[in-house]
Amino acid sequence: MKTKKIVVGAIAASMLSLSVCSIAPVASAADDYVQISASKVSAEAGETFEVSVSLSDIPSTGIAGVDVAVKFDNSILTVTSVEAGPITKTGAESKDPSVTADTPVFDYEILQSEGMVDLMWATMLDDASYYIKSDGVFCTIKGKVSSSAKDGDVSKIEFVPTSRSETSVSDEKNSEISIGYLDSSSKSVSYTVKTTAGEVAVGSGTVKPTLLGDANCDKQVNIADAVLVMQVATNPDKYAQGKSSVSITAVGEANGDVDGKKGLSNSDALLIQKFKLGLIKSF
């Protein structure tokens, strides 16, 4: 974000937030909700990290605007960049007449001193085919772990209202996360937002398995573990560690690697299935 004023203007224009928009009343889609989540990753002190922010359970009406902030521990992490995720590439950028170099559809502002990153995606188009409708990665937040961080330190990655003022003429801060769309009468409709925090855990050394074969870390070995391992092997962009809210964890990856070869593969999944069926007694 070039300035906070840009965010206010863009959101107001697309009528996505009651706190910004007084042109039309805001309705609430009581039965509809959107889940926003962050991945859990680990990184050594002084090294880089990447956290994926994902949206899921998106209703069929889609999303015309997202206004949310990510909160992190700025004594542990320094955020250096934010990249728009695949689900934001709806084609709105080239069709929305309000888009300029200073007011893109996807925008962000890193507020390192506040331990915040303001995120926004908004289109003024009333054609819902340009709305966000697919679950997946909304953006990727990249940065560096402090060189003075200690093993075991953890920075939560939490979702909060953006730090900007409610309106361009008010100093009162935002009180809600806004995700919603415009209905057929150009009325702003906001979804209920459910959040799942992520984290960046500081650690060096190899993660040790807790139960070989237990890839999903539910303290038992079954076919679900084999399925998760196969998903990681065949669709790493979604299921590999740190990629999304359904990604395998570092411990799960250690548990699932049962064939003695580095990295998860269908070979690991096959051995887990054989173990569950009693064809082998141990890994």
PDB file of C-alpha atoms in Angstrom:
ATOM      1  CA  MET A   1       0.000   0.000   0.000  1.00  0.00           C
ATOM      2  CA  LYS A   2       1.357   3.338  -0.969  1.00  0.00           C
ATOM      3  CA  THR A   3      -0.594   5.046   1.801  1.00  0.00           C
ATOM      4  CA  LYS A   4      -3.371   4.134   4.177  1.00  0.00           C
ATOM      5  CA  LYS A   5      -5.574   6.675   2.392  1.00  0.00           C
ATOM      6  CA  ILE A   6      -5.472   4.537  -0.724  1.00  0.00           C
ATOM      7  CA  VAL A   7      -6.855   1.607   1.206  1.00  0.00           C
ATOM      8  CA  VAL A   8      -9.703   3.668   2.589  1.00  0.00           C
ATOM      9  CA  GLY A   9     -10.570   5.016  -0.852  1.00  0.00           C
ATOM     10  CA  ALA A  10     -10.506   1.668  -2.567  1.00  0.00           C
ATOM     11  CA  ILE A  11     -12.563  -0.091   0.077  1.00  0.00           C
ATOM     12  CA  ALA A  12     -15.072   2.749   0.224  1.00  0.00           C
ATOM     13  CA  ALA A  13     -15.461   2.740  -3.537  1.00  0.00           C
ATOM     14  CA  SER A  14     -16.223  -0.936  -3.621  1.00  0.00           C
ATOM     15  CA  MET A  15     -18.505  -0.646  -0.578  1.00  0.00           C
ATOM     16  CA  LEU A  16     -17.082  -3.560   1.332  1.00  0.00           C
ATOM     17  CA  SER A  17     -16.962  -2.303   4.875  1.00  0.00           C
ATOM     18  CA  LEU A  18     -19.525  -0.662   7.114  1.00  0.00           C
ATOM     19  CA  SER A  19     -16.701   1.189   8.805  1.00  0.00           C
ATOM     20  CA  VAL A  20     -15.771   2.906   5.555  1.00  0.00           C
ATOM     21  CA  CYS A  21     -18.897   3.004   3.476  1.00  0.00           C
ATOM     22  CA  SER A  22     -21.917   5.152   4.223  1.00  0.00           C
ATOM     23  CA  ILE A  23     -23.318   4.975   0.682  1.00  0.00           C
ATOM     24  CA  ALA A  24     -25.225   1.736   1.195  1.00  0.00           C
ATOM     25  CA  PRO A  25     -26.150  -0.275   4.284  1.00  0.00           C
ATOM     26  CA  VAL A  26     -24.211  -3.415   4.987  1.00  0.00           C
ATOM     27  CA  ALA A  27     -26.028  -6.699   5.282  1.00  0.00           C
ATOM     28  CA  SER A  28     -24.653  -9.792   6.919  1.00  0.00           C
ATOM     29  CA  ALA A  29     -24.652 -13.192   5.284  1.00  0.00           C
ATOM     30  CA  ALA A  30     -25.511 -14.931   8.551  1.00  0.00           C
ATOM     31  CA  ASP A  31     -25.270 -18.465   7.206  1.00  0.00           C
ATOM     32  CA  ASP A  32     -22.159 -17.866   5.110  1.00  0.00           C
ATOM     33  CA  TYR A  33     -18.657 -17.676   6.392  1.00  0.00           C
ATOM     34  CA  VAL A  34     -15.116 -17.550   5.083  1.00  0.00           C
ATOM     35  CA  GLN A  35     -12.146 -19.187   6.770  1.00  0.00           C
ATOM     36  CA  ILE A  36      -8.817 -17.366   6.684  1.00  0.00           C
ATOM     37  CA  SER A  37      -5.787 -19.245   7.942  1.00  0.00           C
ATOM     38  CA  ALA A  38      -2.006 -19.053   8.084  1.00  0.00           C
ATOM     39  CA  SER A  39       0.459 -21.897   7.733  1.00  0.00           C
ATOM     40  CA  LYS A  40       2.785 -23.105  10.477  1.00  0.00           C
ATOM     41  CA  VAL A  41       6.446 -23.148   9.506  1.00  0.00           C
ATOM     42  CA  SER A  42       9.844 -23.346  11.161  1.00  0.00           C
ATOM     43  CA  ALA A  43      13.047 -21.487  10.367  1.00  0.00           C
ATOM     44  CA  GLU A  44      16.433 -21.059  11.955  1.00  0.00           C
ATOM     45  CA  ALA A  45      17.612 -17.806  13.514  1.00  0.00           C
ATOM     46  CA  GLY A  46      18.966 -15.470  10.835  1.00  0.00           C
ATOM     47  CA  GLU A  47      17.287 -17.426   8.047  1.00  0.00           C
ATOM     48  CA  THR A  48      14.302 -16.598   5.824  1.00  0.00           C
ATOM     49  CA  PHE A  49      10.725 -17.791   6.241  1.00  0.00           C
ATOM     50  CA  GLU A  50       7.562 -17.958   4.132  1.00  0.00           C
ATOM     51  CA  VAL A  51       4.028 -18.077   5.525  1.00  0.00           C
ATOM     52  CA  SER A  52       1.020 -18.787   3.322  1.00  0.00           C
ATOM     53  CA  VAL A  53      -2.275 -17.012   4.037  1.00  0.00           C
ATOM     54  CA  SER A  54      -5.195 -19.014   2.658  1.00  0.00           C
ATOM     55  CA  LEU A  55      -8.931 -18.555   2.194  1.00  0.00           C
ATOM     56  CA  SER A  56     -11.333 -21.490   2.289  1.00  0.00           C
ATOM     57  CA  ASP A  57     -15.053 -22.310   2.487  1.00  0.00           C
ATOM     58  CA  ILE A  58     -15.734 -19.439   0.099  1.00  0.00           C
ATOM     59  CA  PRO A  59     -19.499 -19.228  -0.665  1.00  0.00           C
ATOM     60  CA  SER A  60     -20.669 -19.443  -4.283  1.00  0.00           C
ATOM     61  CA  THR A  61     -21.354 -15.689  -4.313  1.00  0.00           C
ATOM     62  CA  GLY A  62     -17.608 -15.137  -4.111  1.00  0.00           C
ATOM     63  CA  ILE A  63     -15.504 -12.378  -2.610  1.00  0.00           C
ATOM     64  CA  ALA A  64     -15.261  -8.831  -3.990  1.00  0.00           C
ATOM     65  CA  GLY A  65     -13.122  -7.508  -1.194  1.00  0.00           C
ATOM     66  CA  VAL A  66     -10.797  -8.543   1.621  1.00  0.00           C
ATOM     67  CA  ASP A  67      -9.624  -6.122   4.296  1.00  0.00           C
ATOM     68  CA  VAL A  68      -7.560  -7.822   6.998  1.00  0.00           C
ATOM     69  CA  ALA A  69      -4.265  -7.479   8.836  1.00  0.00           C
ATOM     70  CA  VAL A  70      -1.720 -10.044   9.914  1.00  0.00           C
ATOM     71  CA  LYS A  71      -0.151  -9.574  13.341  1.00  0.00           C
ATOM     72  CA  PHE A  72       3.304 -10.970  14.146  1.00  0.00           C
ATOM     73  CA  ASP A  73       6.045 -10.642  16.778  1.00  0.00           C
ATOM     74  CA  ASN A  74       8.406  -8.010  15.402  1.00  0.00           C
ATOM     75  CA  SER A  75      11.083  -8.922  17.943  1.00  0.00           C
ATOM     76  CA  ILE A  76      11.375 -12.307  16.214  1.00  0.00           C
ATOM     77  CA  LEU A  77      10.392 -11.616  12.603  1.00  0.00           C
ATOM     78  CA  THR A  78      11.086  -8.958  10.003  1.00  0.00           C
ATOM     79  CA  VAL A  79       8.634  -9.021   7.093  1.00  0.00           C
ATOM     80  CA  THR A  80      10.264  -8.012   3.817  1.00  0.00           C
ATOM     81  CA  SER A  81       7.658  -8.700   1.127  1.00  0.00           C
ATOM     82  CA  VAL A  82       4.178  -9.966   0.331  1.00  0.00           C
ATOM     83  CA  GLU A  83       3.228 -11.785  -2.867  1.00  0.00           C
ATOM     84  CA  ALA A  84      -0.314 -12.176  -4.162  1.00  0.00           C
ATOM     85  CA  GLY A  85      -1.501 -15.777  -4.279  1.00  0.00           C
ATOM     86  CA  PRO A  86      -3.056 -17.714  -7.168  1.00  0.00           C
ATOM     87  CA  ILE A  87      -6.678 -17.191  -6.088  1.00  0.00           C
ATOM     88  CA  THR A  88      -6.312 -13.397  -6.429  1.00  0.00           C
ATOM     89  CA  LYS A  89      -5.620 -13.710 -10.167  1.00  0.00           C
ATOM     90  CA  THR A  90      -9.247 -13.397 -11.247  1.00  0.00           C
ATOM     91  CA  GLY A  91      -8.732 -11.080 -14.211  1.00  0.00           C
ATOM     92  CA  ALA A  92     -10.169  -8.097 -12.325  1.00  0.00           C
ATOM     93  CA  GLU A  93      -6.862  -6.230 -12.592  1.00  0.00           C
ATOM     94  CA  SER A  94      -7.264  -5.723 -16.345  1.00  0.00           C
ATOM     95  CA  LYS A  95     -11.021  -5.055 -16.326  1.00  0.00           C
ATOM     96  CA  ASP A  96     -11.528  -2.777 -13.318  1.00  0.00           C
ATOM     97  CA  PRO A  97     -11.471   0.896 -14.442  1.00  0.00           C
ATOM     98  CA  SER A  98     -10.541   2.015 -10.934  1.00  0.00           C
ATOM     99  CA  VAL A  99      -7.214   0.181 -11.056  1.00  0.00           C
ATOM    100  CA  THR A 100      -4.094   2.324 -11.378  1.00  0.00           C
ATOM    101  CA  ALA A 101      -0.432   1.886 -10.530  1.00  0.00           C
ATOM    102  CA  ASP A 102      -1.181   3.365  -7.102  1.00  0.00           C
ATOM    103  CA  THR A 103      -4.448   1.476  -6.516  1.00  0.00           C
ATOM    104  CA  PRO A 104      -4.020  -2.144  -7.611  1.00  0.00           C
ATOM    105  CA  VAL A 105      -6.616  -4.809  -6.879  1.00  0.00           C
ATOM    106  CA  PHE A 106      -4.261  -6.546  -4.443  1.00  0.00           C
ATOM    107  CA  ASP A 107      -2.307  -4.284  -2.138  1.00  0.00           C
ATOM    108  CA  TYR A 108      -0.504  -4.398   1.182  1.00  0.00           C
ATOM    109  CA  GLU A 109       1.418  -2.320   3.688  1.00  0.00           C
ATOM    110  CA  ILE A 110       4.167  -3.641   5.954  1.00  0.00           C
ATOM    111  CA  LEU A 111       4.117  -1.916   9.343  1.00  0.00           C
ATOM    112  CA  GLN A 112       7.220  -3.470  10.888  1.00  0.00           C
ATOM    113  CA  SER A 113       7.317  -1.207  13.932  1.00  0.00           C
ATOM    114  CA  GLU A 114       3.752  -2.249  14.776  1.00  0.00           C
ATOM    115  CA  GLY A 115       4.244  -5.929  13.970  1.00  0.00           C
ATOM    116  CA  MET A 116       1.472  -5.754  11.368  1.00  0.00           C
ATOM    117  CA  VAL A 117       0.888  -6.302   7.674  1.00  0.00           C
ATOM    118  CA  ASP A 118      -2.266  -4.743   6.231  1.00  0.00           C
ATOM    119  CA  LEU A 119      -3.712  -6.783   3.349  1.00  0.00           C
ATOM    120  CA  MET A 120      -6.366  -5.762   0.846  1.00  0.00           C
ATOM    121  CA  TRP A 121      -7.962  -7.167  -2.267  1.00  0.00           C
ATOM    122  CA  ALA A 122     -10.858  -5.189  -3.731  1.00  0.00           C
ATOM    123  CA  THR A 123     -12.579  -4.768  -7.066  1.00  0.00           C
ATOM    124  CA  MET A 124     -15.271  -2.292  -8.085  1.00  0.00           C
ATOM    125  CA  LEU A 125     -16.558  -4.630 -10.785  1.00  0.00           C
ATOM    126  CA  ASP A 126     -20.127  -5.834 -10.340  1.00  0.00           C
ATOM    127  CA  ASP A 127     -19.475  -8.883 -12.505  1.00  0.00           C
ATOM    128  CA  ALA A 128     -19.090 -11.743 -10.017  1.00  0.00           C
ATOM    129  CA  SER A 129     -17.043 -13.772 -12.492  1.00  0.00           C
ATOM    130  CA  TYR A 130     -14.105 -11.553 -11.455  1.00  0.00           C
ATOM    131  CA  TYR A 131     -14.575 -12.237  -7.744  1.00  0.00           C
ATOM    132  CA  ILE A 132     -12.445 -14.633  -5.710  1.00  0.00           C
ATOM    133  CA  LYS A 133     -14.304 -17.943  -5.765  1.00  0.00           C
ATOM    134  CA  SER A 134     -11.658 -20.632  -5.343  1.00  0.00           C
ATOM    135  CA  ASP A 135     -10.183 -21.816  -2.061  1.00  0.00           C
ATOM    136  CA  GLY A 136      -6.421 -21.530  -1.906  1.00  0.00           C
ATOM    137  CA  VAL A 137      -3.472 -19.281  -1.134  1.00  0.00           C
ATOM    138  CA  PHE A 138      -4.421 -15.600  -0.899  1.00  0.00           C
ATOM    139  CA  CYS A 139      -0.876 -14.379  -0.380  1.00  0.00           C
ATOM    140  CA  THR A 140       2.573 -15.388   0.797  1.00  0.00           C
ATOM    141  CA  ILE A 141       4.353 -13.351   3.449  1.00  0.00           C
ATOM    142  CA  LYS A 142       8.139 -13.508   3.355  1.00  0.00           C
ATOM    143  CA  GLY A 143      10.780 -12.276   5.724  1.00  0.00           C
ATOM    144  CA  LYS A 144      13.697 -13.071   8.005  1.00  0.00           C
ATOM    145  CA  VAL A 145      14.005 -14.475  11.499  1.00  0.00           C
ATOM    146  CA  SER A 146      16.038 -12.339  13.884  1.00  0.00           C
ATOM    147  CA  SER A 147      19.602 -13.546  14.291  1.00  0.00           C
ATOM    148  CA  SER A 148      19.160 -13.135  18.062  1.00  0.00           C
ATOM    149  CA  ALA A 149      16.088 -15.400  18.194  1.00  0.00           C
ATOM    150  CA  LYS A 150      16.470 -18.536  20.287  1.00  0.00           C
ATOM    151  CA  ASP A 151      15.470 -22.082  19.458  1.00  0.00           C
ATOM    152  CA  GLY A 152      11.941 -22.567  20.734  1.00  0.00           C
ATOM    153  CA  ASP A 153      10.870 -18.945  20.182  1.00  0.00           C
ATOM    154  CA  VAL A 154       7.536 -18.737  18.372  1.00  0.00           C
ATOM    155  CA  SER A 155       5.873 -15.840  16.583  1.00  0.00           C
ATOM    156  CA  LYS A 156       2.153 -16.346  16.218  1.00  0.00           C
ATOM    157  CA  ILE A 157       0.686 -15.269  12.878  1.00  0.00           C
ATOM    158  CA  GLU A 158      -2.732 -13.907  13.790  1.00  0.00           C
ATOM    159  CA  PHE A 159      -5.523 -12.117  11.933  1.00  0.00           C
ATOM    160  CA  VAL A 160      -6.867  -8.789  13.189  1.00  0.00           C
ATOM    161  CA  PRO A 161      -8.647  -5.719  11.764  1.00  0.00           C
ATOM    162  CA  THR A 162      -6.406  -3.452   9.703  1.00  0.00           C
ATOM    163  CA  SER A 163      -4.622  -0.614  11.469  1.00  0.00           C
ATOM    164  CA  ARG A 164      -6.134   2.152   9.372  1.00  0.00           C
ATOM    165  CA  SER A 165      -8.855   4.547  10.541  1.00  0.00           C
ATOM    166  CA  GLU A 166     -12.478   3.642   9.919  1.00  0.00           C
ATOM    167  CA  THR A 167     -12.931   6.546   7.500  1.00  0.00           C
ATOM    168  CA  SER A 168     -10.782   9.231   5.927  1.00  0.00           C
ATOM    169  CA  VAL A 169     -12.252  11.788   8.357  1.00  0.00           C
ATOM    170  CA  SER A 170     -12.114   9.699  11.517  1.00  0.00           C
ATOM    171  CA  ASP A 171      -9.300   8.662  13.851  1.00  0.00           C
ATOM    172  CA  GLU A 172     -11.286   5.734  15.204  1.00  0.00           C
ATOM    173  CA  LYS A 173      -9.638   2.441  14.290  1.00  0.00           C
ATOM    174  CA  ASN A 174     -11.198  -0.457  12.435  1.00  0.00           C
ATOM    175  CA  SER A 175     -12.906  -2.961  14.704  1.00  0.00           C
ATOM    176  CA  GLU A 176     -13.659  -5.818  12.290  1.00  0.00           C
ATOM    177  CA  ILE A 177     -12.093  -7.928   9.578  1.00  0.00           C
ATOM    178  CA  SER A 178     -14.049  -7.328   6.370  1.00  0.00           C
ATOM    179  CA  ILE A 179     -14.588  -9.981   3.702  1.00  0.00           C
ATOM    180  CA  GLY A 180     -17.618  -9.675   1.459  1.00  0.00           C
ATOM    181  CA  TYR A 181     -19.249  -8.843  -1.856  1.00  0.00           C
ATOM    182  CA  LEU A 182     -21.834  -6.603  -3.505  1.00  0.00           C
ATOM    183  CA  ASP A 183     -25.339  -7.958  -4.098  1.00  0.00           C
ATOM    184  CA  SER A 184     -27.533  -7.208  -7.132  1.00  0.00           C
ATOM    185  CA  SER A 185     -28.663  -3.898  -5.624  1.00  0.00           C
ATOM    186  CA  SER A 186     -25.058  -2.804  -4.936  1.00  0.00           C
ATOM    187  CA  LYS A 187     -25.507  -3.375  -1.225  1.00  0.00           C
ATOM    188  CA  SER A 188     -22.413  -4.515   0.631  1.00  0.00           C
ATOM    189  CA  VAL A 189     -22.762  -7.958   2.182  1.00  0.00           C
ATOM    190  CA  SER A 190     -20.203  -9.115   4.729  1.00  0.00           C
ATOM    191  CA  TYR A 191     -19.434 -12.721   5.550  1.00  0.00           C
ATOM    192  CA  THR A 192     -18.768 -14.075   9.005  1.00  0.00           C
ATOM    193  CA  VAL A 193     -14.993 -14.528   9.189  1.00  0.00           C
ATOM    194  CA  LYS A 194     -13.402 -17.457  11.003  1.00  0.00           C
ATOM    195  CA  THR A 195      -9.673 -17.298  11.614  1.00  0.00           C
ATOM    196  CA  THR A 196      -6.984 -19.898  12.233  1.00  0.00           C
ATOM    197  CA  ALA A 197      -3.638 -18.561  13.389  1.00  0.00           C
ATOM    198  CA  GLY A 198      -0.335 -19.817  12.049  1.00  0.00           C
ATOM    199  CA  GLU A 199       3.160 -19.505  13.426  1.00  0.00           C
ATOM    200  CA  VAL A 200       6.849 -19.251  12.697  1.00  0.00           C
ATOM    201  CA  ALA A 201       8.781 -21.446  15.123  1.00  0.00           C
ATOM    202  CA  VAL A 202      12.469 -20.836  15.558  1.00  0.00           C
ATOM    203  CA  GLY A 203      14.550 -23.975  15.586  1.00  0.00           C
ATOM    204  CA  SER A 204      17.739 -25.543  14.345  1.00  0.00           C
ATOM    205  CA  GLY A 205      18.489 -29.210  13.947  1.00  0.00           C
ATOM    206  CA  THR A 206      16.368 -32.042  12.638  1.00  0.00           C
ATOM    207  CA  VAL A 207      12.753 -32.499  13.712  1.00  0.00           C
ATOM    208  CA  LYS A 208      12.436 -35.902  15.346  1.00  0.00           C
ATOM    209  CA  PRO A 209       9.479 -38.228  14.669  1.00  0.00           C
ATOM    210  CA  THR A 210       7.044 -38.865  17.498  1.00  0.00           C
ATOM    211  CA  LEU A 211       5.323 -41.929  15.974  1.00  0.00           C
ATOM    212  CA  LEU A 212       6.535 -43.390  12.695  1.00  0.00           C
ATOM    213  CA  GLY A 213       3.734 -43.520  10.158  1.00  0.00           C
ATOM    214  CA  ASP A 214       1.586 -40.914  11.923  1.00  0.00           C
ATOM    215  CA  ALA A 215       1.762 -38.281   9.192  1.00  0.00           C
ATOM    216  CA  ASN A 216      -1.309 -36.360  10.344  1.00  0.00           C
ATOM    217  CA  CYS A 217      -0.185 -36.378  13.997  1.00  0.00           C
ATOM    218  CA  ASP A 218      -3.392 -37.830  15.430  1.00  0.00           C
ATOM    219  CA  LYS A 219      -1.393 -40.317  17.535  1.00  0.00           C
ATOM    220  CA  GLN A 220      -2.357 -43.358  15.443  1.00  0.00           C
ATOM    221  CA  VAL A 221      -1.263 -44.904  12.177  1.00  0.00           C
ATOM    222  CA  ASN A 222      -3.984 -45.536   9.601  1.00  0.00           C
ATOM    223  CA  ILE A 223      -4.946 -45.084   5.960  1.00  0.00           C
ATOM    224  CA  ALA A 224      -5.477 -41.337   6.477  1.00  0.00           C
ATOM    225  CA  ASP A 225      -1.729 -41.020   7.057  1.00  0.00           C
ATOM    226  CA  ALA A 226      -0.986 -42.791   3.770  1.00  0.00           C
ATOM    227  CA  VAL A 227      -3.420 -40.491   1.964  1.00  0.00           C
ATOM    228  CA  LEU A 228      -1.752 -37.376   3.390  1.00  0.00           C
ATOM    229  CA  VAL A 229       1.695 -38.618   2.379  1.00  0.00           C
ATOM    230  CA  MET A 230       0.442 -39.250  -1.184  1.00  0.00           C
ATOM    231  CA  GLN A 231      -1.094 -35.755  -1.265  1.00  0.00           C
ATOM    232  CA  VAL A 232       2.243 -34.238  -0.239  1.00  0.00           C
ATOM    233  CA  ALA A 233       4.046 -36.279  -2.899  1.00  0.00           C
ATOM    234  CA  THR A 234       1.624 -35.471  -5.721  1.00  0.00           C
ATOM    235  CA  ASN A 235       0.455 -31.959  -4.815  1.00  0.00           C
ATOM    236  CA  PRO A 236       3.248 -30.272  -2.830  1.00  0.00           C
ATOM    237  CA  ASP A 237       2.009 -26.777  -3.701  1.00  0.00           C
ATOM    238  CA  LYS A 238      -0.937 -27.395  -1.372  1.00  0.00           C
ATOM    239  CA  TYR A 239       0.138 -30.111   1.048  1.00  0.00           C
ATOM    240  CA  ALA A 240       3.898 -29.661   1.562  1.00  0.00           C
ATOM    241  CA  GLN A 241       4.958 -28.123   4.847  1.00  0.00           C
ATOM    242  CA  GLY A 242       3.985 -24.466   5.193  1.00  0.00           C
ATOM    243  CA  LYS A 243       1.946 -24.193   1.983  1.00  0.00           C
ATOM    244  CA  SER A 244      -1.592 -23.956   3.383  1.00  0.00           C
ATOM    245  CA  SER A 245      -3.837 -24.633   6.368  1.00  0.00           C
ATOM    246  CA  VAL A 246      -4.080 -28.316   5.352  1.00  0.00           C
ATOM    247  CA  SER A 247      -0.336 -28.774   4.896  1.00  0.00           C
ATOM    248  CA  ILE A 248       1.597 -31.498   6.652  1.00  0.00           C
ATOM    249  CA  THR A 249       3.502 -30.304   9.728  1.00  0.00           C
ATOM    250  CA  ALA A 250       7.232 -30.658  10.314  1.00  0.00           C
ATOM    251  CA  VAL A 251       6.618 -33.456  12.819  1.00  0.00           C
ATOM    252  CA  GLY A 252       4.132 -35.092  10.459  1.00  0.00           C
ATOM    253  CA  GLU A 253       6.720 -35.074   7.707  1.00  0.00           C
ATOM    254  CA  ALA A 254       9.249 -36.701  10.014  1.00  0.00           C
ATOM    255  CA  ASN A 255       6.676 -39.302  11.046  1.00  0.00           C
ATOM    256  CA  GLY A 256       5.651 -40.029   7.465  1.00  0.00           C
ATOM    257  CA  ASP A 257       9.175 -40.540   6.131  1.00  0.00           C
ATOM    258  CA  VAL A 258       9.334 -44.290   6.821  1.00  0.00           C
ATOM    259  CA  ASP A 259      11.218 -45.689   3.821  1.00  0.00           C
ATOM    260  CA  GLY A 260      14.649 -44.439   4.868  1.00  0.00           C
ATOM    261  CA  LYS A 261      14.903 -42.052   1.944  1.00  0.00           C
ATOM    262  CA  LYS A 262      14.862 -38.290   2.401  1.00  0.00           C
ATOM    263  CA  GLY A 263      11.535 -36.688   1.524  1.00  0.00           C
ATOM    264  CA  LEU A 264       7.996 -38.030   1.304  1.00  0.00           C
ATOM    265  CA  SER A 265       6.987 -40.204  -1.613  1.00  0.00           C
ATOM    266  CA  ASN A 266       4.446 -42.822  -2.652  1.00  0.00           C
ATOM    267  CA  SER A 267       6.913 -45.379  -1.317  1.00  0.00           C
ATOM    268  CA  ASP A 268       6.293 -44.044   2.193  1.00  0.00           C
ATOM    269  CA  ALA A 269       2.542 -44.171   1.629  1.00  0.00           C
ATOM    270  CA  LEU A 270       2.742 -47.791   0.465  1.00  0.00           C
ATOM    271  CA  LEU A 271       4.701 -48.847   3.545  1.00  0.00           C
ATOM    272  CA  ILE A 272       2.185 -47.136   5.834  1.00  0.00           C
ATOM    273  CA  GLN A 273      -0.647 -49.023   4.097  1.00  0.00           C
ATOM    274  CA  LYS A 274       1.232 -52.326   4.465  1.00  0.00           C
ATOM    275  CA  PHE A 275       1.761 -51.602   8.155  1.00  0.00           C
ATOM    276  CA  LYS A 276      -1.922 -50.858   8.675  1.00  0.00           C
ATOM    277  CA  LEU A 277      -2.877 -54.088   6.864  1.00  0.00           C
ATOM    278  CA  GLY A 278      -0.460 -56.108   8.981  1.00  0.00           C
ATOM    279  CA  LEU A 279       1.771 -57.035   6.048  1.00  0.00           C
ATOM    280  CA  ILE A 280       4.757 -55.564   7.846  1.00  0.00           C
ATOM    281  CA  LYS A 281       5.265 -55.333  11.607  1.00  0.00           C
ATOM    282  CA  SER A 282       7.417 -52.223  11.804  1.00  0.00           C
ATOM    283  CA  PHE A 283       9.158 -49.536   9.776  1.00  0.00           C
TER     284      PHE A 283
END
